[in-house]
PDB file of C-alpha atoms in Angstrom:
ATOM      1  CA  UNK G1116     -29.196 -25.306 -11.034  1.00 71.00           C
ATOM      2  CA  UNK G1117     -25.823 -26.650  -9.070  1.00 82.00           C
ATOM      3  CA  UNK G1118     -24.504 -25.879 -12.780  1.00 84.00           C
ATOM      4  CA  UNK G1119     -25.081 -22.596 -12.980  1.00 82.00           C
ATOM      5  CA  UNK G1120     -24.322 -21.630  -9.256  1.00 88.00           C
ATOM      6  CA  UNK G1121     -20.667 -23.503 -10.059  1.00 90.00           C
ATOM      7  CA  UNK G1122     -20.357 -21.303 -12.950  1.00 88.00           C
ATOM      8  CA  UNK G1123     -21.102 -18.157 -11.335  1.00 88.00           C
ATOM      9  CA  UNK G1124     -18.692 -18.987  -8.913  1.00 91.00           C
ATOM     10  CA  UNK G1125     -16.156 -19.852 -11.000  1.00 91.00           C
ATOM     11  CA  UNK G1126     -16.592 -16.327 -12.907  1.00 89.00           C
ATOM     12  CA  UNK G1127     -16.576 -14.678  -9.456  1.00 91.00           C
ATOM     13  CA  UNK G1128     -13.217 -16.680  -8.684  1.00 93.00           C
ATOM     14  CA  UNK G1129     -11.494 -15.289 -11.714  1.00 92.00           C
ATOM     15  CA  UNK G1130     -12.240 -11.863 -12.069  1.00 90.00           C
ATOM     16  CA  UNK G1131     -11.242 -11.575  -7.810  1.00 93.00           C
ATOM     17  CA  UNK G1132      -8.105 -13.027  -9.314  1.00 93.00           C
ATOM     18  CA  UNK G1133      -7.623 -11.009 -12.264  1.00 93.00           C
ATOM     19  CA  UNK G1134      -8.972  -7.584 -10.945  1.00 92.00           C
ATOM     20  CA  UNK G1135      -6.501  -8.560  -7.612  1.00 91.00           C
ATOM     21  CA  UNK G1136      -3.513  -8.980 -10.094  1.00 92.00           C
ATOM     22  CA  UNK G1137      -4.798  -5.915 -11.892  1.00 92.00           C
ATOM     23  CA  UNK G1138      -4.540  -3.895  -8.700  1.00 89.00           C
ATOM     24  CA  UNK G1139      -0.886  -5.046  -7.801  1.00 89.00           C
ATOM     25  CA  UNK G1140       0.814  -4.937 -11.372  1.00 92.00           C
ATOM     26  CA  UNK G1141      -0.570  -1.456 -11.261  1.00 89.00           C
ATOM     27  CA  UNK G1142       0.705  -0.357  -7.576  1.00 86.00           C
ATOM     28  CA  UNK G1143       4.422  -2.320  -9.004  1.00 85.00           C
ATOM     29  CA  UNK G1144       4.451   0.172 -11.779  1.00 87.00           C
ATOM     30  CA  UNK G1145       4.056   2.794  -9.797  1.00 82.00           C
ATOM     31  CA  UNK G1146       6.958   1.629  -7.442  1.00 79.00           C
ATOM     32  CA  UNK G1147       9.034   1.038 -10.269  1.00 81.00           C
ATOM     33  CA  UNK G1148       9.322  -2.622  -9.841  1.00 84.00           C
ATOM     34  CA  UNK G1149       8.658  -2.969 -14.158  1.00 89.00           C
ATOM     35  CA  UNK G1150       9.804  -6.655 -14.299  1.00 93.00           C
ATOM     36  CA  UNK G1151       7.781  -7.771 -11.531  1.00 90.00           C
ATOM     37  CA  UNK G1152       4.843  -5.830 -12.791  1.00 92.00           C
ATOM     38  CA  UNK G1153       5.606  -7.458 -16.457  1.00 94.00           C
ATOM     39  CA  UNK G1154       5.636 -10.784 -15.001  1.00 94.00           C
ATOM     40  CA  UNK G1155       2.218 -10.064 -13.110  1.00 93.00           C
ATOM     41  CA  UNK G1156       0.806  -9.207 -16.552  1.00 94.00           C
ATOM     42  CA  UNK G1157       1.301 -12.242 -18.293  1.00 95.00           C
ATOM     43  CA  UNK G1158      -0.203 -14.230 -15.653  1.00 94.00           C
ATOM     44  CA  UNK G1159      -2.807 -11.716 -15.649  1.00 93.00           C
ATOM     45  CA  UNK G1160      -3.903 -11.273 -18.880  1.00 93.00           C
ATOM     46  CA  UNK G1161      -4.335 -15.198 -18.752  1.00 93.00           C
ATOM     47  CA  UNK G1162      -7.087 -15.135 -16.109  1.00 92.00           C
ATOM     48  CA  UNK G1163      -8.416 -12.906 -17.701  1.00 89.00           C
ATOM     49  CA  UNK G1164      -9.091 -14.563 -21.550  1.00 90.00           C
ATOM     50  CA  UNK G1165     -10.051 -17.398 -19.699  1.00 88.00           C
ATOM     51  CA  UNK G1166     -13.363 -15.400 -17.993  1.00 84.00           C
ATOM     52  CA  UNK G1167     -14.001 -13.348 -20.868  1.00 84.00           C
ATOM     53  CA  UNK G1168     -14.552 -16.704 -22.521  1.00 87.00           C
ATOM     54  CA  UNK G1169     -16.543 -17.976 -19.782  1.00 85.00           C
ATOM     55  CA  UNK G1170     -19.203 -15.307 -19.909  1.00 81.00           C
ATOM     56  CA  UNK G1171     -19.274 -14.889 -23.559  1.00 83.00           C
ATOM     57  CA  UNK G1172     -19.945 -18.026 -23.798  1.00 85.00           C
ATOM     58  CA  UNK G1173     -22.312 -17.976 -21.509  1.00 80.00           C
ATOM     59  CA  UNK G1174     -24.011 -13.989 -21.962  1.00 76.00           C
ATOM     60  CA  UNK G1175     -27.506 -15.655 -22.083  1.00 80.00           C
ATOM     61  CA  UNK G1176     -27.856 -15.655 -18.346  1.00 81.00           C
ATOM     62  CA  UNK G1177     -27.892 -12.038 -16.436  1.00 85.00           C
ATOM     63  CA  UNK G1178     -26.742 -14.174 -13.331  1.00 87.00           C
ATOM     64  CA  UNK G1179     -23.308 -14.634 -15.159  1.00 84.00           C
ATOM     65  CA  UNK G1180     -22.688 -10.621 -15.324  1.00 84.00           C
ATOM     66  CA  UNK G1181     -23.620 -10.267 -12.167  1.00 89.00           C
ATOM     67  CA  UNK G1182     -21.101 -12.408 -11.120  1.00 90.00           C
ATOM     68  CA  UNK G1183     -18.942 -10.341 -13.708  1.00 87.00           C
ATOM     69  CA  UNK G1184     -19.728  -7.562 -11.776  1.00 90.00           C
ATOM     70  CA  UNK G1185     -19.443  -8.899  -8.247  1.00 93.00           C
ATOM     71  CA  UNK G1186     -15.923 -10.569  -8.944  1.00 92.00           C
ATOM     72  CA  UNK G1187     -14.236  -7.402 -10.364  1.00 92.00           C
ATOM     73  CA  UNK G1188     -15.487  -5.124  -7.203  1.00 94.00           C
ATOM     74  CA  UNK G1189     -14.276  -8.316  -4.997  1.00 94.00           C
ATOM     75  CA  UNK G1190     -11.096  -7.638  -6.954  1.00 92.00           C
ATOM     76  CA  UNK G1191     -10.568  -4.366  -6.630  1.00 92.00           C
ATOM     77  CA  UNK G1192     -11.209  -4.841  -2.415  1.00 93.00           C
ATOM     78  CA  UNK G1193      -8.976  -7.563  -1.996  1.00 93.00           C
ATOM     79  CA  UNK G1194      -6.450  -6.215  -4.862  1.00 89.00           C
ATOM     80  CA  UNK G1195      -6.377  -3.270  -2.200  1.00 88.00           C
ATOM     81  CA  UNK G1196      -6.101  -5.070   0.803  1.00 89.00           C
ATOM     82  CA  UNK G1197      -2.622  -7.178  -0.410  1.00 89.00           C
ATOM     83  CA  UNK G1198      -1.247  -4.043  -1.308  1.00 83.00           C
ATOM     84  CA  UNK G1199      -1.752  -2.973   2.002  1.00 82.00           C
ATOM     85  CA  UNK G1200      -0.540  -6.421   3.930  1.00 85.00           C
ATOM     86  CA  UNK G1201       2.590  -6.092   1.738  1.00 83.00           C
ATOM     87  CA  UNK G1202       3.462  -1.829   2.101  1.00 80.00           C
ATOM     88  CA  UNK G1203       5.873  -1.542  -0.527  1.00 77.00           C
ATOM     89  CA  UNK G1204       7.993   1.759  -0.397  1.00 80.00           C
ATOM     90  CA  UNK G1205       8.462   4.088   2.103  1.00 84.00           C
ATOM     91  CA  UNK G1206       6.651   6.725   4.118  1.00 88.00           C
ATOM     92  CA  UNK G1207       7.735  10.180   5.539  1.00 92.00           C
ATOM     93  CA  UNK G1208       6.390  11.053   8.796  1.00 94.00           C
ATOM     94  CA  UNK G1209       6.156  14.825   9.879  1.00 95.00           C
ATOM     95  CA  UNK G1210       5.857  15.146  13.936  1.00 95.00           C
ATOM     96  CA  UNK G1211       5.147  17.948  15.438  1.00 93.00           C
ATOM     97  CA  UNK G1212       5.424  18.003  19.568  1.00 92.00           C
ATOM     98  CA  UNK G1213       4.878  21.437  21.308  1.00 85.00           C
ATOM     99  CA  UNK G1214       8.074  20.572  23.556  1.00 79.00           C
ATOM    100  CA  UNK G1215      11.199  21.759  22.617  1.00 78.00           C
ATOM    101  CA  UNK G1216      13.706  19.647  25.553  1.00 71.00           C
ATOM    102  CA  UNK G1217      12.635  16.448  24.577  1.00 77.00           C
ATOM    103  CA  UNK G1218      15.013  13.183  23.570  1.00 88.00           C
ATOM    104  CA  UNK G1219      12.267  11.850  21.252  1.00 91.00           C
ATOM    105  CA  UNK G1220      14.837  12.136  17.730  1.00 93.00           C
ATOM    106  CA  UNK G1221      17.379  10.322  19.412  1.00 92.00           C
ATOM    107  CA  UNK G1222      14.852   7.637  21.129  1.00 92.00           C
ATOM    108  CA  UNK G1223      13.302   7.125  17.225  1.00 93.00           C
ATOM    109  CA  UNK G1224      16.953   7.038  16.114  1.00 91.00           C
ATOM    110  CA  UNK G1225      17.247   3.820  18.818  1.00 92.00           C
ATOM    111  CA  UNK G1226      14.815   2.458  17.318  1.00 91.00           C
ATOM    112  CA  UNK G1227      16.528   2.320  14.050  1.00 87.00           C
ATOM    113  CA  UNK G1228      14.518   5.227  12.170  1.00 89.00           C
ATOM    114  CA  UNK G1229      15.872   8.214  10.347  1.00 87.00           C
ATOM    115  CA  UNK G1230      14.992  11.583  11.975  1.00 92.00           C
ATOM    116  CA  UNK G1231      15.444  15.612  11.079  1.00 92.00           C
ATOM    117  CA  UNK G1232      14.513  17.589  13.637  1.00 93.00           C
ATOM    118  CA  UNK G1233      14.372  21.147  14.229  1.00 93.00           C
ATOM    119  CA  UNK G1234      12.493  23.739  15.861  1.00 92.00           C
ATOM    120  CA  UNK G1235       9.655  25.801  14.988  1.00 92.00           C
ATOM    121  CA  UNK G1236       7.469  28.415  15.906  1.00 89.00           C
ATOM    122  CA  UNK G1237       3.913  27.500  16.724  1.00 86.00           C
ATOM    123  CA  UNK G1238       0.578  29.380  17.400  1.00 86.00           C
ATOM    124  CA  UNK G1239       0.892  28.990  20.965  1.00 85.00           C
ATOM    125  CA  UNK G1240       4.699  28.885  21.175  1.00 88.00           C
ATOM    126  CA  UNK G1241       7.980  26.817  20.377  1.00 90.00           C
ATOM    127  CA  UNK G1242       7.469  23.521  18.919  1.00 92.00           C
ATOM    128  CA  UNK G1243       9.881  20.630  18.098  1.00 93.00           C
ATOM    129  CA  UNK G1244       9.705  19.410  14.360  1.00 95.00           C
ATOM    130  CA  UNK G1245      10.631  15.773  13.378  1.00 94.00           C
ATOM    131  CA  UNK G1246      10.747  14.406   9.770  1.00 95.00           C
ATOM    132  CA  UNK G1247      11.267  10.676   9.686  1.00 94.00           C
ATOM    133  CA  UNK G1248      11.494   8.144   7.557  1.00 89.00           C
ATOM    134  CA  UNK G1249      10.474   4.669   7.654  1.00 88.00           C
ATOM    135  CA  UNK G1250       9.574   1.448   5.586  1.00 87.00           C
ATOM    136  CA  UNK G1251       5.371   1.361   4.897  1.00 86.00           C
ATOM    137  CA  UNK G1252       5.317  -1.764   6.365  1.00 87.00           C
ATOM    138  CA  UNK G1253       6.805  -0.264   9.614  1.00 89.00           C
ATOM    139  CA  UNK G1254       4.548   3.045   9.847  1.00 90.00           C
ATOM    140  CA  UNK G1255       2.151   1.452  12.394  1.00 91.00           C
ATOM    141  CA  UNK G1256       4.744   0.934  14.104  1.00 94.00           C
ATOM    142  CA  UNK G1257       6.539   3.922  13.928  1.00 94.00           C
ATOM    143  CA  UNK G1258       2.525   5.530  14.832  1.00 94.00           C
ATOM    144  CA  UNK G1259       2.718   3.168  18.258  1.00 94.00           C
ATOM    145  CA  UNK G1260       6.211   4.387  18.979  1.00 94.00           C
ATOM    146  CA  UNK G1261       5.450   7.927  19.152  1.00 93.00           C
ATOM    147  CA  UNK G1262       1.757   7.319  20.752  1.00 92.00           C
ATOM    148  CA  UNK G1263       4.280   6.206  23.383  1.00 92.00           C
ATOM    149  CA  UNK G1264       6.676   8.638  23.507  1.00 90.00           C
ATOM    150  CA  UNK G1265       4.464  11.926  22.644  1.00 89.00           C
ATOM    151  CA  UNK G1266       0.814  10.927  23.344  1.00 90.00           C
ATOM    152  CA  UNK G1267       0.058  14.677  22.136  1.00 88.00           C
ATOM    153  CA  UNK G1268       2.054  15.298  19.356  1.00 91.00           C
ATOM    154  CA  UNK G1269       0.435  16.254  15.604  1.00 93.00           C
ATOM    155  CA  UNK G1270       1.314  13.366  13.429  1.00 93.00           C
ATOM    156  CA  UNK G1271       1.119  13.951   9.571  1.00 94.00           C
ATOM    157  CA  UNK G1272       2.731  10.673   6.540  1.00 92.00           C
ATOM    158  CA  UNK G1273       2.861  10.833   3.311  1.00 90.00           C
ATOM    159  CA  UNK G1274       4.957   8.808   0.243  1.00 82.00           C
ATOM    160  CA  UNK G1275       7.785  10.169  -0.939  1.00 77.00           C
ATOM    161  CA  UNK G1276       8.479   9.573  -4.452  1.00 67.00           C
ATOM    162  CA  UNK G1277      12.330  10.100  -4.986  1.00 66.00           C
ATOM    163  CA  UNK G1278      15.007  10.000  -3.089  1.00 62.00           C
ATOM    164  CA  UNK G1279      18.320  11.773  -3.748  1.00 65.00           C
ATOM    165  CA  UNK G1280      21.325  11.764  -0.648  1.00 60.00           C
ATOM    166  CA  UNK G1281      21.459  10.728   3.097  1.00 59.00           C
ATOM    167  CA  UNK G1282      21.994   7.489   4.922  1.00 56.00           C
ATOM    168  CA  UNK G1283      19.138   5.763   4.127  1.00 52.00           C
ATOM    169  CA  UNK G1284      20.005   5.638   0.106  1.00 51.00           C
ATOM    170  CA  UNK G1285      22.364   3.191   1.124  1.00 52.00           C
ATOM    171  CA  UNK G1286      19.583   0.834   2.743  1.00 55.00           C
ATOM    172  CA  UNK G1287      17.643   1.319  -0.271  1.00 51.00           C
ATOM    173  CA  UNK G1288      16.789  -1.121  -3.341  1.00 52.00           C
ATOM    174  CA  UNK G1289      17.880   0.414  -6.447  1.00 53.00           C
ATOM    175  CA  UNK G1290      14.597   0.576  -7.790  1.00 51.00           C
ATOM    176  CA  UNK G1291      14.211   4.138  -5.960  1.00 45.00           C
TER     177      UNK G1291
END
């Protein structure tokens, strides 16, 4: 029995592993980091003969796809989760306060973020309009910042998947 529960583990182990590798070489594609991603794969495809062996050699036992099962939905979860913990790229962030004399672009711009602002007409009136752009792994920040700052305001992010011009270009990796 202690057997079979350390083989089911191990399976477990290795498709978490794989499916988690999985996950990221497909999120560096996306980004257009290709060598990283090709590096990834290699490793990946690896982990992965080695537990396609496992339960093939061992497809007698339901308990073993289970585990099959269980690892590569662990995978996926925690596959998510780095990608999340390391927030490659960058995110736009559309702000929209319903105050038009306010110093909040040039209080962002303190802070070191890139902001477009300009106003706009609103159902109930004039509104100030604020695009800005910020590394993912800053955007909670960015979130507290204006919480702060505009408590009220209508907050809308999104990726942007090229970028062409302005100051930030220079701050970028080549990649984009």
């Amino acid at each position: 029995m202690e057997d079979i529960m350390k083989l089911i583990l191990i399976i477990i182990g290795i498709n978490v592993v794989y499916v988690s590798m999985c996950t990221l070489r497909m999120i560096f594609v996306i980004k257009g980091q290709r060598i990283l991603a090709s590096i990834l794969s290699v490793v990946e495809i690896f982990v992965y003969m080695m537990g396609l062996r496992i339960v093939l050699k061992n497809l007698d036992n339901y308990w073993n796809l289970a585990a099959y099962c269980i690892g590569y939905g662990l995978g996926v979860y925690i596959g998510s989760r780095i990608e999340e913990y390391i927030a490659l790229g960058y995110v736009t962030v559309q702000v929209t306060v319903d105050c038009v004399e306010t110093e909040i672009p040039s209080k962002l711009r303190e802070y070191g973020y890139g902001v477009t602002s300009w106003l706009a007409d609103g159902k109930d009136g004039p509104r100030l309009m604020m695009q800005v752009l910020a590394k993912r792994s800053n955007e909670r920040q960015l979130i507290d910042i204006l919480d702060k700052l505009c408590p009220k305001a209508f907050v809308v992010s999104y990726e942007p998947k090229n970028f062409k011009g302005g100051f930030w270009i220079k701050r970028m990796p080549k990649s984009f």
